[in-house]
Short mmCIF file of C-alpha atoms in Angstrom, two decimals:
data_model
loop_
_atom_site.label_atom_id
_atom_site.label_comp_id
_atom_site.label_asym_id
_atom_site.label_seq_id
_atom_site.Cartn_x
_atom_site.Cartn_y
_atom_site.Cartn_z
CA LEU A 1 0.00 0.10 -0.06
CA THR A 2 1.35 3.72 -0.66
CA PHE A 3 0.87 6.27 1.77
CA PRO A 4 -2.15 8.07 0.17
CA LEU A 5 -3.84 4.54 -0.10
CA LEU A 6 -3.17 3.73 3.41
CA SER A 7 -4.28 7.08 4.52
CA VAL A 8 -7.66 7.15 2.77
CA THR A 9 -8.67 3.92 4.02
CA LEU A 10 -7.81 4.46 7.36
CA LEU A 11 -9.82 7.80 7.15
CA VAL A 12 -12.74 6.45 5.91
CA SER A 13 -12.68 3.53 7.97
CA PHE A 14 -11.88 6.00 11.21
CA GLY A 15 -14.80 8.11 9.89
CA SER A 16 -17.55 5.55 9.02
CA SER A 17 -17.12 1.90 10.23
CA MET A 18 -15.40 3.09 13.55
CA LEU A 19 -18.21 5.92 14.11
CA TYR A 20 -20.62 3.25 13.73
CA GLY A 21 -19.25 1.15 16.55
CA TYR A 22 -19.04 4.28 18.90
CA ASN A 23 -22.75 5.21 18.28
CA LEU A 24 -23.57 1.36 19.06
CA ALA A 25 -21.93 1.53 22.77
CA VAL A 26 -22.06 5.28 23.20
CA VAL A 27 -25.72 5.24 24.94
CA ASN A 28 -24.56 2.27 27.51
CA SER A 29 -22.38 4.19 29.93
CA PRO A 30 -24.69 7.31 30.48
CA ALA A 31 -28.07 5.42 30.62
CA VAL A 32 -28.67 6.06 34.21
CA HIS A 33 -28.11 9.87 33.55
CA ILE A 34 -30.17 9.87 30.31
CA LYS A 35 -32.84 8.54 32.11
CA ALA A 36 -32.66 10.94 35.08
CA PHE A 37 -32.60 14.04 32.68
CA TYR A 38 -35.80 12.85 30.88
CA ASN A 39 -37.73 12.38 33.95
CA ALA A 40 -36.53 15.92 35.38
CA THR A 41 -37.11 17.70 32.30
CA TRP A 42 -40.73 15.74 32.08
CA SER A 43 -41.19 16.79 35.68
CA GLN A 44 -40.43 20.47 34.79
CA ARG A 45 -43.09 20.60 32.07
CA TYR A 46 -45.73 18.41 33.07
CA GLY A 47 -45.10 18.80 37.09
CA HIS A 48 -44.94 15.04 37.46
CA GLY A 49 -42.38 12.44 36.90
CA LEU A 50 -42.58 9.78 34.35
CA ALA A 51 -43.24 6.30 35.26
CA PRO A 52 -40.84 3.41 34.83
CA GLY A 53 -42.76 1.77 31.57
CA PRO A 54 -43.10 5.59 30.03
CA LEU A 55 -39.47 6.01 30.71
CA THR A 56 -38.20 2.89 29.62
CA LEU A 57 -39.92 3.42 26.60
CA LEU A 58 -38.50 6.79 25.75
CA TYR A 59 -35.33 5.55 26.68
CA SER A 60 -35.43 2.35 24.35
CA LEU A 61 -36.42 4.91 21.59
CA THR A 62 -33.48 6.84 21.98
CA VAL A 63 -31.54 3.70 21.84
CA SER A 64 -33.18 1.99 18.76
CA ILE A 65 -33.75 4.92 16.57
CA PHE A 66 -30.30 5.00 15.76
CA ALA A 67 -31.25 2.09 13.71
CA LEU A 68 -34.09 3.53 11.72
CA GLY A 69 -31.95 6.41 10.63
CA GLY A 70 -29.36 3.93 9.57
CA LEU A 71 -32.02 2.15 7.14
CA VAL A 72 -33.07 5.30 5.67
CA GLY A 73 -29.42 6.22 4.96
CA SER A 74 -28.35 2.79 3.48
CA LEU A 75 -31.52 3.02 1.27
CA LEU A 76 -30.34 6.60 0.00
CA VAL A 77 -26.72 5.84 -0.42
CA GLY A 78 -26.87 4.44 -3.99
CA VAL A 79 -28.33 7.59 -5.45
CA LEU A 80 -26.00 9.93 -3.20
CA VAL A 81 -22.79 8.17 -4.70
CA GLU A 82 -23.90 8.07 -8.15
CA ARG A 83 -24.48 12.12 -7.81
CA TYR A 84 -22.15 13.01 -5.66
CA GLY A 85 -19.28 10.52 -5.38
CA ARG A 86 -17.39 8.86 -2.81
CA ASN A 87 -16.09 11.75 -1.24
CA GLY A 88 -18.89 14.04 -1.73
CA THR A 89 -20.79 11.76 -0.27
CA LEU A 90 -18.74 11.02 3.01
CA SER A 91 -18.42 14.94 3.25
CA ARG A 92 -22.03 15.35 3.40
CA SER A 93 -22.79 12.76 5.89
CA ALA A 94 -20.08 14.20 7.95
CA LEU A 95 -22.02 17.57 7.94
CA PHE A 96 -24.67 15.81 9.39
CA VAL A 97 -22.82 13.91 12.27
CA ILE A 98 -21.65 17.52 13.33
CA LEU A 99 -25.14 18.92 13.24
CA ALA A 100 -26.16 15.86 15.21
CA GLY A 101 -23.51 16.18 17.57
CA SER A 102 -24.51 19.77 18.19
CA PHE A 103 -28.18 18.28 18.78
CA MET A 104 -27.02 16.02 21.53
CA GLY A 105 -24.36 18.18 23.03
CA PHE A 106 -26.85 21.25 23.79
CA SER A 107 -29.82 19.12 24.59
CA ARG A 108 -29.29 19.39 28.25
CA GLU A 109 -28.80 23.11 28.10
CA LEU A 110 -31.87 23.58 26.32
CA GLY A 111 -34.00 20.86 28.55
CA SER A 112 -34.90 18.84 25.11
CA PRO A 113 -34.87 15.20 25.19
CA GLU A 114 -36.43 15.42 21.91
CA MET A 115 -32.41 16.85 20.71
CA VAL A 116 -31.27 13.77 21.78
CA ILE A 117 -33.10 11.42 20.02
CA ILE A 118 -33.04 13.55 16.74
CA GLY A 119 -29.43 13.45 17.09
CA ARG A 120 -29.21 9.75 17.59
CA SER A 121 -31.34 9.44 14.48
CA ILE A 122 -29.02 11.66 12.30
CA THR A 123 -25.92 9.64 13.62
CA GLY A 124 -27.76 6.72 12.33
CA LEU A 125 -28.54 8.08 8.72
CA HIS A 126 -24.62 8.84 8.73
CA SER A 127 -23.81 5.03 9.86
CA GLY A 128 -26.14 3.88 6.76
CA ARG A 129 -24.86 6.15 4.29
CA CYS A 130 -21.23 5.24 4.91
CA CYS A 131 -20.65 2.25 7.18
CA LEU A 132 -23.17 -0.24 6.26
CA GLY A 133 -24.68 1.75 3.04
CA CYS A 134 -21.76 3.09 1.00
CA GLY A 135 -19.73 -0.09 1.72
CA ALA A 136 -22.14 -3.07 2.01
CA LEU A 137 -24.81 -1.85 -0.39
CA HIS A 138 -23.03 0.66 -3.13
CA GLY A 139 -19.55 -0.76 -2.74
CA PRO A 140 -20.08 -4.08 -4.22
CA PHE A 141 -22.10 -2.77 -7.14
CA LEU A 142 -18.69 -0.77 -7.96
CA THR A 143 -16.27 -3.35 -7.33
CA ALA A 144 -18.07 -6.44 -8.74
CA PRO A 145 -16.26 -8.91 -6.30
CA SER A 146 -15.34 -12.17 -7.79
CA PRO A 147 -16.73 -15.49 -6.70
CA THR A 148 -13.96 -16.36 -5.05
CA ALA A 149 -14.10 -13.17 -2.66
CA HIS A 150 -10.85 -11.12 -3.51
CA LEU A 151 -11.94 -8.05 -5.21
CA GLN A 152 -10.88 -8.16 -9.07
CA GLY A 153 -7.98 -6.29 -10.08
CA VAL A 154 -5.82 -3.37 -8.54
CA GLY A 155 -8.73 -0.77 -8.94
CA ALA A 156 -10.35 -2.77 -6.32
CA ALA A 157 -8.06 -0.99 -3.59
CA PHE A 158 -9.65 2.26 -4.33
CA ILE A 159 -13.35 1.32 -3.11
CA LEU A 160 -14.61 2.32 0.12
CA PRO A 161 -12.68 -0.01 2.70
CA MET A 162 -15.79 -1.23 4.36
CA THR A 163 -16.63 -3.41 1.56
CA ILE A 164 -14.01 -5.92 2.47
CA GLY A 165 -15.81 -7.48 4.96
CA SER A 166 -12.88 -9.06 6.60
CA HIS A 167 -11.43 -5.81 8.12
CA ARG A 168 -14.59 -3.73 8.47
CA PRO A 169 -15.57 -5.35 11.86
CA ILE A 170 -12.35 -4.45 13.22
CA PHE A 171 -12.92 -1.10 13.28
CA ILE A 172 -16.24 -1.27 14.56
CA CYS A 173 -14.80 -3.28 17.76
CA LEU A 174 -12.42 -0.38 17.91
CA GLY A 175 -15.18 2.22 17.83
CA VAL A 176 -17.17 0.32 20.62
CA PHE A 177 -14.10 0.08 22.52
CA LEU A 178 -13.50 3.64 22.29
CA ALA A 179 -16.95 4.26 23.78
CA GLN A 180 -16.19 2.05 26.67
CA VAL A 181 -13.11 3.57 27.75
CA LEU A 182 -14.32 7.34 27.43
CA GLY A 183 -17.66 5.82 29.66
CA LEU A 184 -14.99 5.44 32.68
CA PRO A 185 -16.02 7.56 35.80
CA GLU A 186 -12.42 9.34 35.31
CA LEU A 187 -12.94 10.30 31.73
CA LEU A 188 -16.64 11.04 30.60
CA GLY A 189 -18.67 8.93 32.72
CA LYS A 190 -19.69 11.32 35.18
CA ASP A 191 -23.28 12.82 35.16
CA ARG A 192 -22.15 16.41 34.10
CA PHE A 193 -20.37 14.90 31.09
CA TRP A 194 -22.82 12.58 29.08
CA PRO A 195 -24.08 15.44 26.38
CA LEU A 196 -20.06 15.74 25.93
CA PHE A 197 -19.97 12.14 25.59
CA LEU A 198 -22.48 11.76 23.08
CA SER A 199 -20.95 14.48 21.19
CA VAL A 200 -17.46 13.61 20.41
CA VAL A 201 -18.73 11.82 17.31
CA VAL A 202 -17.99 15.53 15.92
CA ILE A 203 -14.39 15.03 16.36
CA PRO A 204 -14.03 11.81 13.55
CA ALA A 205 -16.57 13.67 11.65
CA SER A 206 -14.78 16.78 11.41
CA LEU A 207 -11.36 15.39 10.49
CA GLN A 208 -12.67 13.32 7.75
CA LEU A 209 -14.56 16.62 6.32
CA LEU A 210 -11.08 18.34 6.71
CA LEU A 211 -9.07 15.57 5.15
CA LEU A 212 -11.25 14.04 2.61
CA HIS A 213 -10.50 17.03 0.20
CA CYS A 214 -6.67 16.26 0.32
CA PHE A 215 -7.59 12.82 -1.63
CA PRO A 216 -8.82 12.51 -4.85
CA GLU A 217 -12.03 10.92 -5.68
CA SER A 218 -12.48 7.15 -6.27
CA PRO A 219 -10.88 6.40 -9.64
CA ARG A 220 -13.50 3.63 -10.36
CA TYR A 221 -16.26 6.29 -9.82
CA LEU A 222 -14.77 8.68 -12.13
CA LEU A 223 -13.89 6.28 -14.82
CA ILE A 224 -17.02 3.95 -14.44
CA GLU A 225 -19.53 6.36 -13.42
CA LYS A 226 -18.07 9.59 -14.91
CA ASN A 227 -16.36 8.19 -17.86
CA ASP A 228 -13.74 10.71 -17.04
CA VAL A 229 -10.29 8.96 -17.85
CA CYS A 230 -8.31 11.66 -17.24
CA GLY A 231 -9.52 12.43 -13.78
CA ALA A 232 -9.24 8.36 -13.06
CA THR A 233 -5.68 8.13 -14.29
CA LYS A 234 -4.23 10.91 -12.46
CA ALA A 235 -6.12 9.79 -9.13
CA LEU A 236 -4.49 6.35 -9.81
CA ARG A 237 -0.96 7.68 -10.45
CA ARG A 238 -1.38 9.70 -6.91
CA PHE A 239 -2.87 6.54 -5.15
CA LEU A 240 -0.13 4.38 -6.71
CA GLY A 241 2.48 6.43 -6.70
CA THR A 242 3.58 5.55 -10.23
CA PRO A 243 3.15 6.94 -13.71
CA ASP A 244 2.29 3.59 -15.49
CA VAL A 245 -1.37 2.95 -14.66
CA GLN A 246 -2.49 1.91 -18.21
CA ASP A 247 -3.09 -1.56 -17.31
CA VAL A 248 -5.21 -0.47 -14.54
CA ILE A 249 -7.37 1.51 -16.70
CA GLU A 250 -7.52 -0.76 -19.01
CA GLU A 251 -8.80 -3.22 -16.57
CA MET A 252 -11.25 -0.75 -15.44
CA LYS A 253 -12.63 -0.10 -18.92
CA GLU A 254 -13.44 -3.66 -19.47
CA GLU A 255 -15.07 -3.85 -16.40
CA GLN A 256 -17.09 -0.93 -17.42
CA ARG A 257 -18.01 -2.55 -20.55
CA SER A 258 -19.20 -5.49 -18.69
CA LEU A 259 -21.29 -3.39 -16.40
CA SER A 260 -22.93 -1.62 -19.15
CA SER A 261 -23.98 -5.47 -20.69
CA VAL A 262 -25.25 -6.66 -17.31
CA GLU A 263 -28.86 -5.55 -16.60
CA MET A 264 -29.60 -5.57 -12.98
CA VAL A 265 -32.61 -6.97 -11.11
CA SER A 266 -34.81 -4.87 -8.59
CA VAL A 267 -35.36 -6.37 -5.17
CA TRP A 268 -38.77 -7.71 -6.36
CA GLN A 269 -36.87 -9.69 -8.95
CA LEU A 270 -34.72 -11.01 -6.54
CA LEU A 271 -37.41 -12.18 -4.40
CA ARG A 272 -39.34 -13.82 -7.03
CA ASP A 273 -36.47 -15.34 -8.95
CA ARG A 274 -36.78 -18.99 -8.30
CA SER A 275 -33.26 -19.90 -9.66
CA VAL A 276 -31.37 -17.92 -6.56
CA ARG A 277 -34.28 -18.65 -3.99
CA TRP A 278 -31.71 -20.60 -1.61
CA GLN A 279 -29.49 -17.78 -1.58
CA THR A 280 -31.51 -15.18 -1.24
CA LEU A 281 -33.37 -17.31 1.78
CA SER A 282 -29.68 -17.68 3.24
CA VAL A 283 -28.78 -14.04 3.09
CA VAL A 284 -32.28 -13.21 4.99
CA VAL A 285 -31.55 -16.05 7.56
CA VAL A 286 -27.62 -14.74 7.99
CA ASN A 287 -28.45 -11.44 8.01
CA ALA A 288 -31.25 -11.37 10.51
CA GLY A 289 -29.59 -13.67 12.94
CA MET A 290 -26.53 -11.73 13.10
CA GLN A 291 -28.50 -8.93 14.59
CA LEU A 292 -31.35 -11.09 16.61
CA SER A 293 -28.35 -13.25 17.71
CA GLY A 294 -28.27 -10.80 20.97
CA ILE A 295 -25.19 -8.96 20.10
CA ASP A 296 -27.10 -5.41 19.98
CA ALA A 297 -28.42 -5.86 23.48
CA ILE A 298 -24.84 -6.66 24.57
CA TRP A 299 -23.79 -3.59 22.87
CA PHE A 300 -26.54 -0.98 23.87
CA TYR A 301 -27.07 -2.75 27.45
CA THR A 302 -23.83 -4.36 28.77
CA ASN A 303 -24.25 -2.06 32.12
CA THR A 304 -27.51 -3.34 32.88
CA ILE A 305 -26.64 -6.76 31.97
CA PHE A 306 -23.71 -6.61 34.24
CA GLU A 307 -25.96 -5.12 37.53
CA ASN A 308 -28.52 -7.85 37.16
CA ALA A 309 -25.54 -10.22 37.05
CA GLY A 310 -24.52 -9.12 40.60
CA ILE A 311 -21.39 -7.39 39.28
CA PRO A 312 -20.79 -4.42 41.95
CA VAL A 313 -22.02 -1.07 40.33
CA SER A 314 -18.40 0.31 40.79
CA GLN A 315 -16.50 -2.70 39.05
CA ILE A 316 -19.10 -2.55 35.83
CA PRO A 317 -17.48 0.18 34.00
CA TYR A 318 -14.12 -1.70 33.88
CA THR A 319 -15.52 -5.33 33.11
CA THR A 320 -17.14 -3.46 30.34
CA VAL A 321 -13.76 -2.24 29.12
CA GLY A 322 -12.29 -5.74 29.39
CA THR A 323 -15.08 -7.11 27.41
CA GLY A 324 -14.00 -4.25 24.65
CA ALA A 325 -10.56 -5.32 24.62
CA ILE A 326 -11.21 -9.08 24.29
CA GLU A 327 -13.82 -7.81 21.36
CA VAL A 328 -10.77 -6.06 19.59
CA VAL A 329 -8.59 -9.66 19.72
CA ALA A 330 -11.39 -11.76 18.70
CA GLY A 331 -11.85 -9.18 15.44
CA LEU A 332 -8.50 -9.41 14.94
CA ILE A 333 -8.52 -12.89 15.06
CA GLY A 334 -11.40 -13.62 12.82
CA CYS A 335 -9.79 -10.97 10.04
CA PHE A 336 -6.68 -13.08 9.90
CA THR A 337 -8.41 -16.50 9.74
CA ILE A 338 -11.31 -15.83 7.41
CA GLU A 339 -9.33 -16.89 3.94
CA LYS A 340 -7.55 -19.83 5.87
CA LEU A 341 -10.43 -21.38 7.67
CA GLY A 342 -13.12 -20.46 5.10
CA ARG A 343 -16.59 -19.02 5.80
CA ARG A 344 -18.50 -22.19 7.09
CA PRO A 345 -16.53 -23.14 10.23
CA LEU A 346 -16.25 -19.39 11.56
CA ILE A 347 -19.89 -18.53 11.18
CA ILE A 348 -21.21 -21.68 12.43
CA THR A 349 -18.55 -21.74 15.71
CA GLY A 350 -19.62 -18.07 16.15
CA PHE A 351 -23.23 -18.86 16.41
CA CYS A 352 -22.78 -22.05 18.24
CA ALA A 353 -20.81 -20.21 20.93
CA MET A 354 -23.21 -17.18 20.99
CA GLY A 355 -26.25 -19.56 21.46
CA ILE A 356 -24.32 -21.57 24.07
CA CYS A 357 -23.00 -18.39 26.21
CA SER A 358 -26.71 -16.91 25.97
CA ALA A 359 -27.96 -20.21 27.70
CA GLY A 360 -24.97 -19.73 29.85
CA ILE A 361 -26.20 -16.09 31.04
CA THR A 362 -29.83 -17.77 32.05
CA VAL A 363 -28.10 -20.45 34.09
CA SER A 364 -25.74 -18.00 35.78
CA LEU A 365 -28.61 -15.48 36.77
CA LEU A 366 -30.66 -18.14 37.84
CA LEU A 367 -28.24 -19.87 40.32
CA GLN A 368 -26.44 -16.68 41.28
CA THR A 369 -28.12 -16.28 44.45
CA THR A 370 -27.15 -19.18 46.05
CA LEU A 371 -24.08 -19.55 44.12
CA PRO A 372 -22.16 -16.07 44.06
CA TRP A 373 -19.29 -17.14 41.88
CA MET A 374 -21.78 -17.75 39.07
CA ARG A 375 -21.62 -13.62 38.46
CA TYR A 376 -18.30 -14.30 37.06
CA ILE A 377 -19.56 -17.12 34.59
CA GLY A 378 -22.23 -14.57 33.70
CA VAL A 379 -19.35 -12.27 32.50
CA ALA A 380 -17.27 -15.06 30.87
CA CYS A 381 -20.47 -15.77 28.94
CA VAL A 382 -20.85 -12.32 27.57
CA VAL A 383 -17.55 -12.13 26.43
CA GLY A 384 -18.37 -15.52 25.03
CA ILE A 385 -20.95 -14.15 22.80
CA ILE A 386 -18.67 -10.70 21.76
CA ALA A 387 -15.69 -13.01 20.86
CA GLY A 388 -18.00 -15.42 18.91
CA PHE A 389 -19.98 -12.60 16.95
CA CYS A 390 -16.60 -11.05 15.81
CA MET A 391 -14.63 -13.84 14.66
CA GLY A 392 -17.63 -14.84 12.88
CA PRO A 393 -20.99 -13.56 12.07
CA ALA A 394 -19.86 -9.71 12.44
CA GLY A 395 -18.06 -9.80 8.93
CA VAL A 396 -18.49 -13.29 6.86
CA PRO A 397 -22.38 -12.09 5.80
CA PHE A 398 -21.03 -9.45 4.15
CA LEU A 399 -18.69 -11.50 1.84
CA MET A 400 -21.10 -14.11 1.90
CA THR A 401 -23.54 -12.07 0.30
CA ALA A 402 -20.97 -11.14 -2.32
CA GLU A 403 -20.07 -14.42 -3.40
CA LEU A 404 -23.71 -15.98 -3.43
CA PHE A 405 -24.91 -14.02 -6.30
CA THR A 406 -23.85 -12.77 -10.01
CA GLN A 407 -23.36 -9.17 -10.25
CA SER A 408 -26.86 -8.65 -12.13
CA HIS A 409 -28.50 -10.01 -8.77
CA ARG A 410 -25.52 -8.52 -6.33
CA PRO A 411 -26.84 -5.08 -5.56
CA ALA A 412 -30.61 -6.00 -4.64
CA ALA A 413 -29.19 -8.69 -2.42
CA TYR A 414 -26.98 -6.51 -0.38
CA ILE A 415 -30.34 -4.16 -0.12
CA VAL A 416 -31.94 -7.40 1.36
CA GLY A 417 -29.25 -8.12 3.89
CA GLY A 418 -28.74 -4.43 4.88
CA SER A 419 -32.19 -3.56 5.21
CA LEU A 420 -32.77 -6.49 7.42
CA ASN A 421 -29.98 -5.52 9.51
CA TRP A 422 -31.19 -2.09 10.22
CA LEU A 423 -34.62 -3.32 11.16
CA CYS A 424 -33.21 -6.13 13.39
CA ASN A 425 -30.93 -3.55 14.96
CA PHE A 426 -33.92 -1.60 15.91
CA THR A 427 -36.14 -4.53 16.99
CA ILE A 428 -33.59 -5.47 19.54
CA GLY A 429 -32.74 -2.20 20.94
CA PHE A 430 -36.46 -1.41 21.19
CA ILE A 431 -37.82 -4.19 22.90
CA PHE A 432 -34.99 -5.75 25.03
CA PRO A 433 -35.73 -3.58 28.10
CA PHE A 434 -39.31 -5.01 27.72
CA LEU A 435 -38.27 -8.69 26.97
CA GLN A 436 -35.83 -8.26 30.08
CA MET A 437 -38.79 -6.86 32.08
CA SER A 438 -41.53 -9.61 31.07
CA THR A 439 -39.20 -12.75 31.35
CA GLY A 440 -36.20 -12.06 33.36
CA ALA A 441 -33.39 -14.43 33.25
CA PHE A 442 -35.12 -16.52 30.46
CA CYS A 443 -34.98 -13.53 27.79
CA TYR A 444 -31.35 -14.91 26.85
CA LEU A 445 -32.81 -18.39 25.84
CA VAL A 446 -34.44 -16.35 23.02
CA PHE A 447 -31.19 -15.43 21.58
CA CYS A 448 -29.64 -19.01 22.38
CA GLY A 449 -32.68 -20.59 19.94
CA ILE A 450 -32.21 -18.13 17.13
CA CYS A 451 -28.15 -18.36 17.26
CA LEU A 452 -28.45 -22.49 17.06
CA LEU A 453 -31.16 -22.78 14.38
CA VAL A 454 -28.88 -19.94 12.33
CA ALA A 455 -25.76 -22.40 12.64
CA LEU A 456 -28.08 -25.31 11.76
CA TYR A 457 -29.34 -23.65 8.63
CA VAL A 458 -25.77 -22.58 7.62
CA TYR A 459 -24.77 -26.16 8.49
CA LEU A 460 -27.35 -27.62 6.46
CA ILE A 461 -27.74 -25.36 3.19
CA ILE A 462 -25.04 -23.07 3.06
CA PRO A 463 -21.92 -24.49 1.32
CA GLU A 464 -18.51 -23.19 1.86
CA THR A 465 -18.11 -20.43 -0.74
CA LYS A 466 -14.27 -19.53 -0.21
CA ASN A 467 -12.53 -20.58 -3.79
CA LYS A 468 -15.45 -21.44 -5.53
CA THR A 469 -17.11 -20.01 -8.67
CA PHE A 470 -20.68 -18.78 -8.67
CA MET A 471 -21.51 -21.67 -10.85
CA GLU A 472 -20.35 -24.24 -8.70
CA ILE A 473 -22.02 -22.53 -5.46
CA SER A 474 -25.29 -22.22 -7.89
CA HIS A 475 -24.86 -26.05 -8.24
CA ILE A 476 -24.53 -27.15 -5.03
CA PHE A 477 -27.70 -25.19 -3.98
CA ALA A 478 -29.55 -26.87 -6.73
#
C-alpha cells in the first residue's frame, strides 16, 4: 500500500465503521444519567415525573432510533454516491454528524430530550450512508467482487474499505472499545459529561470533512460512473505513486463494458427469482440472525446486563472495558483466519458459541443467589458472545452475500441484507428492555434459540464459498 492509499483507507474507516461502532456502544454507559435527565425534564414541563414504563419506552426509542436512521441512509446511498461520488457523499454525511453532535451536546442546556433522539437518528443516517450503505450496498456494485471473494483487479483497492468484510468488523470493535473507555468514571462517565460523551462524534466527522479534500475522488467512480479517463488516470497515479497505470485503466474500462451489458434486477425481481431462492433465503437468515443473535442487546445494554448479573456497580465500567478489549482481539483473529479457515467454520462456530453463552447467562442469573461465583460465569458468557460474534457473524455475511450472487443480482441482495440488518437492529434495541422486564433471566434463551437455528441452517444449507465460482455455488444449491 502506498501512503495516500493507506491514508484514505484509514480515514474512511475511522470516520465510518469506527464511528458506527462508537454509536452502538455510546448509550450504554450514560443510560442512568440520560434517564434522569428525561425524568427531570418531564417533571419540569408537566409537574410530575415519568413512570418506569414510559421512561423505559422513551429511552428504548433513544437507543433504537439510531437503526431507523441507518435504514434510511442505507437506502439512499446509491443515489447519493452516483450523484456526488465517494468523497462528496462522505463529506455531506460528516456535516450531518456535526449537526447531530450539536443537537446532543446542547440538549441538556436547552432542556430538550427531543434533541437527543433527533441527534441519534441523524448519526444513524450517517452510519447507514457510510458504514453499511457505501460499503455493503453500493460498494459491491461498483467493485464487482469475484466469486472467490477477492475483489477483482488492482482497482479494487480504491473503493470504500468497508466493502472488505474481513477488516470492517475490526474498526467497529475499535469504535465500541473507544466508547467503553471514554465512558469510564475517570473520563466522560460522570453525569455532567454525558452530553459531551454523546457529541464526541463531531471530532472524527470534522477530521474526515477536512482531510477528504486532500485526496482524489475514487478512480473507479471517475471512470466507470463519470467516464472521466483523465481524472481517473490522475487519481490512480496519486494513489499508486507511479506514472504507469495504463494496465489498471484498461482493466477498469473492461469492467465498465461488462457492467454496461449487465441488466440489474430489482429487489422484487430478486425475491421472485426461483433460480436463486435458496441464496436469497440464506441472505435473509444470516443477516437477520446476525442482529437477532443478541449482540445488539450486549452493546446497547452491557451495564444493565452486568448489574443484573450481580457485578458491583463500581466494577461494571472496568468489566465493560475488559470485554471491549477481548472484542478487538477476537475481531483481529477473525480477520486473519477467514481466508484460511473458510466462511462456514467461522460462522457456524460463532453462532454456536453465542447460543451456548446466551444459555449460560440464563443459568448464571438463576443460580447467582445460591452460588455467588456464578456472576463471573455470566461475565465470561458475555465475553463469549462478543468473541463469537466478532470471529464470524460480524464479517462473514457481507462476504458471503457477494459470493452467492452474480453481478446482476448482487446489488438487490445487498439491499435485502442491509435492510434486514437495520430493521433487526432496531427491533432488538427497542424491545430488549421490555423482554428483560417480562421474562427476566429467560430472555437470553430467545437469543440462544435463534443462534443455534441459524448455525443449523448454515450447516445444512449454505456451502463453503471460499475459492468457488458462482456456477459451482449455484450447482451445490441446486
